[in-house]
Amino acid sequence: SARDLNSKIVAIYLPILLFVAVGYEHSIANMFTVQMGMLLGADVSIGRYILCVLLPVTFGNIIGGGGFVGGLYWYLYLTKKSKSEQNITMELPTTKEYRSVTQHDDSL
């Protein structure tokens, strides 16, 4: 992790720069930019914005963020078992002896 301010700025700037340079769209960022364009006179209706921009981008963000990133984390962290977990074997008791358990009465 970065400790000084310059390293933190570079660490956050580069992924955002690459995201924008590749041409990906982000639903939250579009909520500002498209509506600001509408205010400044862009020829976009609200219905066209929702159908052609907001819905596809939002579904893409859900699939990309939830599916790919979540799937990657699931694969890396949840499917791997540590060596101590792999060596543990569960054995059920083979004896048929059971002890009766008595419960105390709290209705005094």
GROMACS .gro file of N, CA and C in nm:
model
  324
    1SER      N    1   0.084  -0.118   0.000
    1SER     CA    2   0.000   0.000   0.000
    1SER      C    3   0.088   0.124   0.000
    2ALA      N    4   0.038   0.226  -0.060
    2ALA     CA    5   0.113   0.351  -0.069
    2ALA      C    6   0.107   0.424   0.064
    3ARG      N    7   0.219   0.487   0.098
    3ARG     CA    8   0.224   0.558   0.226
    3ARG      C    9   0.227   0.709   0.208
    4ASP      N   10   0.290   0.756   0.101
    4ASP     CA   11   0.294   0.901   0.082
    4ASP      C   12   0.186   0.943  -0.019
    5LEU      N   13   0.157   1.071  -0.021
    5LEU     CA   14   0.047   1.124  -0.100
    5LEU      C   15   0.068   1.104  -0.250
    6ASN      N   16   0.189   1.125  -0.299
    6ASN     CA   17   0.214   1.112  -0.442
    6ASN      C   18   0.188   0.969  -0.490
    7SER      N   19   0.228   0.871  -0.415
    7SER     CA   20   0.205   0.732  -0.452
    7SER      C   21   0.056   0.699  -0.453
    8LYS      N   22  -0.019   0.753  -0.359
    8LYS     CA   23  -0.164   0.731  -0.356
    8LYS      C   24  -0.232   0.794  -0.476
    9ILE      N   25  -0.187   0.912  -0.517
    9ILE     CA   26  -0.245   0.978  -0.634
    9ILE      C   27  -0.219   0.897  -0.759
   10VAL      N   28  -0.096   0.849  -0.777
   10VAL     CA   29  -0.063   0.768  -0.894
   10VAL      C   30  -0.141   0.637  -0.891
   11ALA      N   31  -0.155   0.577  -0.773
   11ALA     CA   32  -0.225   0.449  -0.760
   11ALA      C   33  -0.372   0.460  -0.795
   12ILE      N   34  -0.436   0.572  -0.772
   12ILE     CA   35  -0.577   0.588  -0.806
   12ILE      C   36  -0.594   0.646  -0.946
   13TYR      N   37  -0.498   0.725  -0.992
   13TYR     CA   38  -0.509   0.791  -1.122
   13TYR      C   39  -0.493   0.693  -1.237
   14LEU      N   40  -0.399   0.602  -1.230
   14LEU     CA   41  -0.372   0.511  -1.341
   14LEU      C   42  -0.490   0.419  -1.374
   15PRO      N   43  -0.555   0.353  -1.278
   15PRO     CA   44  -0.670   0.270  -1.315
   15PRO      C   45  -0.785   0.350  -1.375
   16ILE      N   46  -0.809   0.469  -1.323
   16ILE     CA   47  -0.916   0.552  -1.378
   16ILE      C   48  -0.880   0.597  -1.519
   17LEU      N   49  -0.755   0.635  -1.541
   17LEU     CA   50  -0.710   0.675  -1.674
   17LEU      C   51  -0.727   0.561  -1.774
   18LEU      N   52  -0.689   0.441  -1.737
   18LEU     CA   53  -0.703   0.326  -1.827
   18LEU      C   54  -0.850   0.294  -1.853
   19PHE      N   55  -0.934   0.304  -1.752
   19PHE     CA   56  -1.078   0.279  -1.766
   19PHE      C   57  -1.139   0.373  -1.869
   20VAL      N   58  -1.103   0.500  -1.862
   20VAL     CA   59  -1.157   0.599  -1.954
   20VAL      C   60  -1.093   0.586  -2.092
   21ALA      N   61  -0.961   0.559  -2.097
   21ALA     CA   62  -0.891   0.549  -2.225
   21ALA      C   63  -0.941   0.432  -2.309
   22VAL      N   64  -0.978   0.322  -2.245
   22VAL     CA   65  -1.029   0.206  -2.318
   22VAL      C   66  -1.169   0.234  -2.371
   23GLY      N   67  -1.242   0.324  -2.307
   23GLY     CA   68  -1.375   0.360  -2.354
   23GLY      C   69  -1.487   0.295  -2.277
   24TYR      N   70  -1.456   0.238  -2.163
   24TYR     CA   71  -1.562   0.179  -2.082
   24TYR      C   72  -1.652   0.290  -2.027
   25GLU      N   73  -1.775   0.253  -1.999
   25GLU     CA   74  -1.867   0.350  -1.941
   25GLU      C   75  -1.906   0.304  -1.802
   26HIS      N   76  -1.934   0.400  -1.718
   26HIS     CA   77  -1.974   0.371  -1.581
   26HIS      C   78  -2.107   0.438  -1.555
   27SER      N   79  -2.203   0.363  -1.501
   27SER     CA   80  -2.340   0.415  -1.489
   27SER      C   81  -2.346   0.539  -1.400
   28ILE      N   82  -2.273   0.542  -1.293
   28ILE     CA   83  -2.278   0.658  -1.202
   28ILE      C   84  -2.214   0.780  -1.268
   29ALA      N   85  -2.103   0.761  -1.337
   29ALA     CA   86  -2.038   0.872  -1.406
   29ALA      C   87  -2.128   0.925  -1.518
   30ASN      N   88  -2.198   0.835  -1.587
   30ASN     CA   89  -2.289   0.878  -1.693
   30ASN      C   90  -2.408   0.955  -1.640
   31MET      N   91  -2.448   0.929  -1.517
   31MET     CA   92  -2.560   1.003  -1.460
   31MET      C   93  -2.528   1.151  -1.449
   32PHE      N   94  -2.401   1.183  -1.436
   32PHE     CA   95  -2.363   1.325  -1.434
   32PHE      C   96  -2.339   1.377  -1.575
   33THR      N   97  -2.257   1.306  -1.652
   33THR     CA   98  -2.213   1.362  -1.780
   33THR      C   99  -2.327   1.375  -1.881
   34VAL      N  100  -2.413   1.276  -1.891
   34VAL     CA  101  -2.522   1.283  -1.990
   34VAL      C  102  -2.622   1.391  -1.951
   35GLN      N  103  -2.656   1.399  -1.824
   35GLN     CA  104  -2.753   1.501  -1.783
   35GLN      C  105  -2.694   1.642  -1.792
   36MET      N  106  -2.563   1.654  -1.769
   36MET     CA  107  -2.501   1.785  -1.788
   36MET      C  108  -2.503   1.821  -1.936
   37GLY      N  109  -2.482   1.721  -2.022
   37GLY     CA  110  -2.493   1.746  -2.166
   37GLY      C  111  -2.634   1.787  -2.205
   38MET      N  112  -2.735   1.725  -2.144
   38MET     CA  113  -2.875   1.764  -2.171
   38MET      C  114  -2.899   1.909  -2.131
   39LEU      N  115  -2.846   1.948  -2.017
   39LEU     CA  116  -2.863   2.087  -1.973
   39LEU      C  117  -2.793   2.184  -2.066
   40LEU      N  118  -2.682   2.141  -2.125
   40LEU     CA  119  -2.607   2.229  -2.214
   40LEU      C  120  -2.656   2.222  -2.358
   41GLY      N  121  -2.762   2.144  -2.386
   41GLY     CA  122  -2.825   2.145  -2.517
   41GLY      C  123  -2.802   2.023  -2.604
   42ALA      N  124  -2.754   1.913  -2.549
   42ALA     CA  125  -2.737   1.791  -2.629
   42ALA      C  126  -2.873   1.739  -2.673
   43ASP      N  127  -2.879   1.679  -2.791
   43ASP     CA  128  -3.004   1.629  -2.845
   43ASP      C  129  -3.028   1.486  -2.798
   44VAL      N  130  -3.058   1.470  -2.669
   44VAL     CA  131  -3.082   1.339  -2.609
   44VAL      C  132  -3.206   1.350  -2.522
   45SER      N  133  -3.302   1.262  -2.542
   45SER     CA  134  -3.421   1.262  -2.457
   45SER      C  135  -3.396   1.173  -2.335
   46ILE      N  136  -3.478   1.189  -2.235
   46ILE     CA  137  -3.463   1.110  -2.113
   46ILE      C  138  -3.490   0.962  -2.142
   47GLY      N  139  -3.592   0.932  -2.221
   47GLY     CA  140  -3.621   0.793  -2.256
   47GLY      C  141  -3.508   0.728  -2.334
   48ARG      N  142  -3.452   0.801  -2.430
   48ARG     CA  143  -3.339   0.747  -2.507
   48ARG      C  144  -3.218   0.726  -2.417
   49TYR      N  145  -3.194   0.820  -2.325
   49TYR     CA  146  -3.083   0.807  -2.230
   49TYR      C  147  -3.099   0.681  -2.146
   50ILE      N  148  -3.219   0.658  -2.095
   50ILE     CA  149  -3.240   0.542  -2.009
   50ILE      C  150  -3.226   0.412  -2.087
   51LEU      N  151  -3.290   0.404  -2.206
   51LEU     CA  152  -3.288   0.280  -2.284
   51LEU      C  153  -3.153   0.252  -2.350
   52CYS      N  154  -3.090   0.354  -2.401
   52CYS     CA  155  -2.968   0.332  -2.479
   52CYS      C  156  -2.839   0.349  -2.401
   53VAL      N  157  -2.845   0.414  -2.285
   53VAL     CA  158  -2.722   0.438  -2.210
   53VAL      C  159  -2.730   0.376  -2.070
   54LEU      N  160  -2.827   0.416  -1.992
   54LEU     CA  161  -2.827   0.379  -1.851
   54LEU      C  162  -2.849   0.230  -1.829
   55LEU      N  163  -2.949   0.170  -1.893
   55LEU     CA  164  -2.975   0.027  -1.871
   55LEU      C  165  -2.861  -0.064  -1.919
   56PRO      N  166  -2.810  -0.048  -2.043
   56PRO     CA  167  -2.700  -0.136  -2.084
   56PRO      C  168  -2.574  -0.119  -2.000
   57VAL      N  169  -2.542   0.005  -1.966
   57VAL     CA  170  -2.421   0.029  -1.886
   57VAL      C  171  -2.439  -0.026  -1.745
   58THR      N  172  -2.555  -0.009  -1.686
   58THR     CA  173  -2.580  -0.061  -1.552
   58THR      C  174  -2.573  -0.214  -1.550
   59PHE      N  175  -2.635  -0.280  -1.648
   59PHE     CA  176  -2.625  -0.426  -1.655
   59PHE      C  177  -2.482  -0.471  -1.678
   60GLY      N  178  -2.408  -0.399  -1.760
   60GLY     CA  179  -2.267  -0.431  -1.783
   60GLY      C  180  -2.185  -0.415  -1.657
   61ASN      N  181  -2.212  -0.309  -1.580
   61ASN     CA  182  -2.141  -0.290  -1.454
   61ASN      C  183  -2.175  -0.399  -1.353
   62ILE      N  184  -2.301  -0.442  -1.351
   62ILE     CA  185  -2.340  -0.549  -1.258
   62ILE      C  186  -2.273  -0.680  -1.297
   63ILE      N  187  -2.274  -0.711  -1.426
   63ILE     CA  188  -2.211  -0.836  -1.471
   63ILE      C  189  -2.060  -0.829  -1.451
   64GLY      N  190  -2.001  -0.718  -1.488
   64GLY     CA  191  -1.856  -0.704  -1.475
   64GLY      C  192  -1.811  -0.701  -1.331
   65GLY      N  193  -1.876  -0.619  -1.250
   65GLY     CA  194  -1.836  -0.607  -1.111
   65GLY      C  195  -1.876  -0.726  -1.027
   66GLY      N  196  -2.000  -0.769  -1.043
   66GLY     CA  197  -2.048  -0.882  -0.962
   66GLY      C  198  -2.001  -1.016  -1.013
   67GLY      N  199  -2.004  -1.032  -1.145
   67GLY     CA  200  -1.968  -1.162  -1.202
   67GLY      C  201  -1.819  -1.184  -1.211
   68PHE      N  202  -1.750  -1.095  -1.280
   68PHE     CA  203  -1.608  -1.117  -1.304
   68PHE      C  204  -1.523  -1.092  -1.179
   69VAL      N  205  -1.542  -0.977  -1.116
   69VAL     CA  206  -1.462  -0.946  -0.997
   69VAL      C  207  -1.501  -1.038  -0.881
   70GLY      N  208  -1.633  -1.053  -0.859
   70GLY     CA  209  -1.678  -1.144  -0.753
   70GLY      C  210  -1.638  -1.288  -0.779
   71GLY      N  211  -1.648  -1.330  -0.905
   71GLY     CA  212  -1.608  -1.466  -0.942
   71GLY      C  213  -1.459  -1.488  -0.923
   72LEU      N  214  -1.379  -1.387  -0.956
   72LEU     CA  215  -1.235  -1.398  -0.938
   72LEU      C  216  -1.199  -1.409  -0.790
   73TYR      N  217  -1.259  -1.324  -0.706
   73TYR     CA  218  -1.234  -1.333  -0.562
   73TYR      C  219  -1.282  -1.467  -0.506
   74TRP      N  220  -1.397  -1.514  -0.553
   74TRP     CA  221  -1.446  -1.644  -0.508
   74TRP      C  222  -1.346  -1.753  -0.542
   75TYR      N  223  -1.296  -1.752  -0.665
   75TYR     CA  224  -1.201  -1.854  -0.708
   75TYR      C  225  -1.071  -1.845  -0.628
   76LEU      N  226  -1.022  -1.724  -0.605
   76LEU     CA  227  -0.894  -1.710  -0.539
   76LEU      C  228  -0.899  -1.739  -0.389
   77TYR      N  229  -1.007  -1.702  -0.322
   77TYR     CA  230  -1.009  -1.707  -0.177
   77TYR      C  231  -1.100  -1.815  -0.118
   78LEU      N  232  -1.212  -1.843  -0.179
   78LEU     CA  233  -1.306  -1.933  -0.115
   78LEU      C  234  -1.290  -2.078  -0.158
   79THR      N  235  -1.237  -2.103  -0.276
   79THR     CA  236  -1.224  -2.242  -0.320
   79THR      C  237  -1.097  -2.307  -0.271
   80LYS      N  238  -0.999  -2.230  -0.233
   80LYS     CA  239  -0.873  -2.285  -0.185
   80LYS      C  240  -0.886  -2.320  -0.037
   81LYS      N  241  -0.847  -2.441  -0.002
   81LYS     CA  242  -0.848  -2.481   0.137
   81LYS      C  243  -0.705  -2.485   0.186
   82SER      N  244  -0.686  -2.446   0.309
   82SER     CA  245  -0.552  -2.451   0.364
   82SER      C  246  -0.514  -2.596   0.392
   83LYS      N  247  -0.384  -2.619   0.409
   83LYS     CA  248  -0.337  -2.756   0.432
   83LYS      C  249  -0.393  -2.813   0.561
   84SER      N  250  -0.413  -2.729   0.662
   84SER     CA  251  -0.468  -2.779   0.787
   84SER      C  252  -0.613  -2.822   0.770
   85GLU      N  253  -0.690  -2.753   0.682
   85GLU     CA  254  -0.828  -2.793   0.658
   85GLU      C  255  -0.835  -2.920   0.575
   86GLN      N  256  -0.739  -2.941   0.486
   86GLN     CA  257  -0.740  -3.059   0.402
   86GLN      C  258  -0.706  -3.185   0.481
   87ASN      N  259  -0.628  -3.172   0.587
   87ASN     CA  260  -0.586  -3.287   0.664
   87ASN      C  261  -0.687  -3.331   0.768
   88ILE      N  262  -0.786  -3.252   0.795
   88ILE     CA  263  -0.887  -3.286   0.896
   88ILE      C  264  -0.987  -3.382   0.834
   89THR      N  265  -1.006  -3.494   0.901
   89THR     CA  266  -1.107  -3.590   0.855
   89THR      C  267  -1.214  -3.600   0.961
   90MET      N  268  -1.335  -3.606   0.918
   90MET     CA  269  -1.446  -3.617   1.011
   90MET      C  270  -1.482  -3.765   1.029
   91GLU      N  271  -1.479  -3.809   1.151
   91GLU     CA  272  -1.519  -3.946   1.181
   91GLU      C  273  -1.634  -3.943   1.280
   92LEU      N  274  -1.736  -4.015   1.249
   92LEU     CA  275  -1.850  -4.023   1.338
   92LEU      C  276  -1.822  -4.127   1.445
   93PRO      N  277  -1.874  -4.108   1.564
   93PRO     CA  278  -1.853  -4.209   1.668
   93PRO      C  279  -1.921  -4.340   1.629
   94THR      N  280  -1.852  -4.449   1.656
   94THR     CA  281  -1.904  -4.580   1.617
   94THR      C  282  -1.979  -4.648   1.730
   95THR      N  283  -1.969  -4.596   1.849
   95THR     CA  284  -2.039  -4.659   1.962
   95THR      C  285  -2.183  -4.616   1.964
   96LYS      N  286  -2.268  -4.699   2.018
   96LYS     CA  287  -2.411  -4.669   2.024
   96LYS      C  288  -2.452  -4.628   2.164
   97GLU      N  289  -2.358  -4.589   2.243
   97GLU     CA  290  -2.389  -4.548   2.379
   97GLU      C  291  -2.428  -4.401   2.380
   98TYR      N  292  -2.541  -4.373   2.437
   98TYR     CA  293  -2.589  -4.237   2.448
   98TYR      C  294  -2.615  -4.208   2.594
   99ARG      N  295  -2.588  -4.087   2.633
   99ARG     CA  296  -2.618  -4.046   2.769
   99ARG      C  297  -2.743  -3.959   2.766
  100SER      N  298  -2.830  -3.981   2.862
  100SER     CA  299  -2.947  -3.895   2.867
  100SER      C  300  -2.909  -3.763   2.932
  101VAL      N  301  -2.968  -3.659   2.880
  101VAL     CA  302  -2.940  -3.525   2.930
  101VAL      C  303  -3.065  -3.473   2.997
  102THR      N  304  -3.049  -3.426   3.118
  102THR     CA  305  -3.163  -3.370   3.189
  102THR      C  306  -3.153  -3.218   3.187
  103GLN      N  307  -3.268  -3.155   3.169
  103GLN     CA  308  -3.271  -3.010   3.171
  103GLN      C  309  -3.331  -2.965   3.302
  104HIS      N  310  -3.280  -2.858   3.352
  104HIS     CA  311  -3.333  -2.808   3.480
  104HIS      C  312  -3.458  -2.724   3.454
  105ASP      N  313  -3.541  -2.720   3.554
  105ASP     CA  314  -3.670  -2.651   3.543
  105ASP      C  315  -3.655  -2.509   3.596
  106ASP      N  316  -3.679  -2.410   3.512
  106ASP     CA  317  -3.665  -2.269   3.551
  106ASP      C  318  -3.797  -2.207   3.595
  107SER      N  319  -3.902  -2.285   3.603
  107SER     CA  320  -4.033  -2.227   3.639
  107SER      C  321  -4.057  -2.237   3.789
  108LEU      N  322  -3.980  -2.167   3.865
  108LEU     CA  323  -3.998  -2.169   4.011
  108LEU      C  324  -4.089  -2.062   4.057
   0.00000   0.00000   0.00000
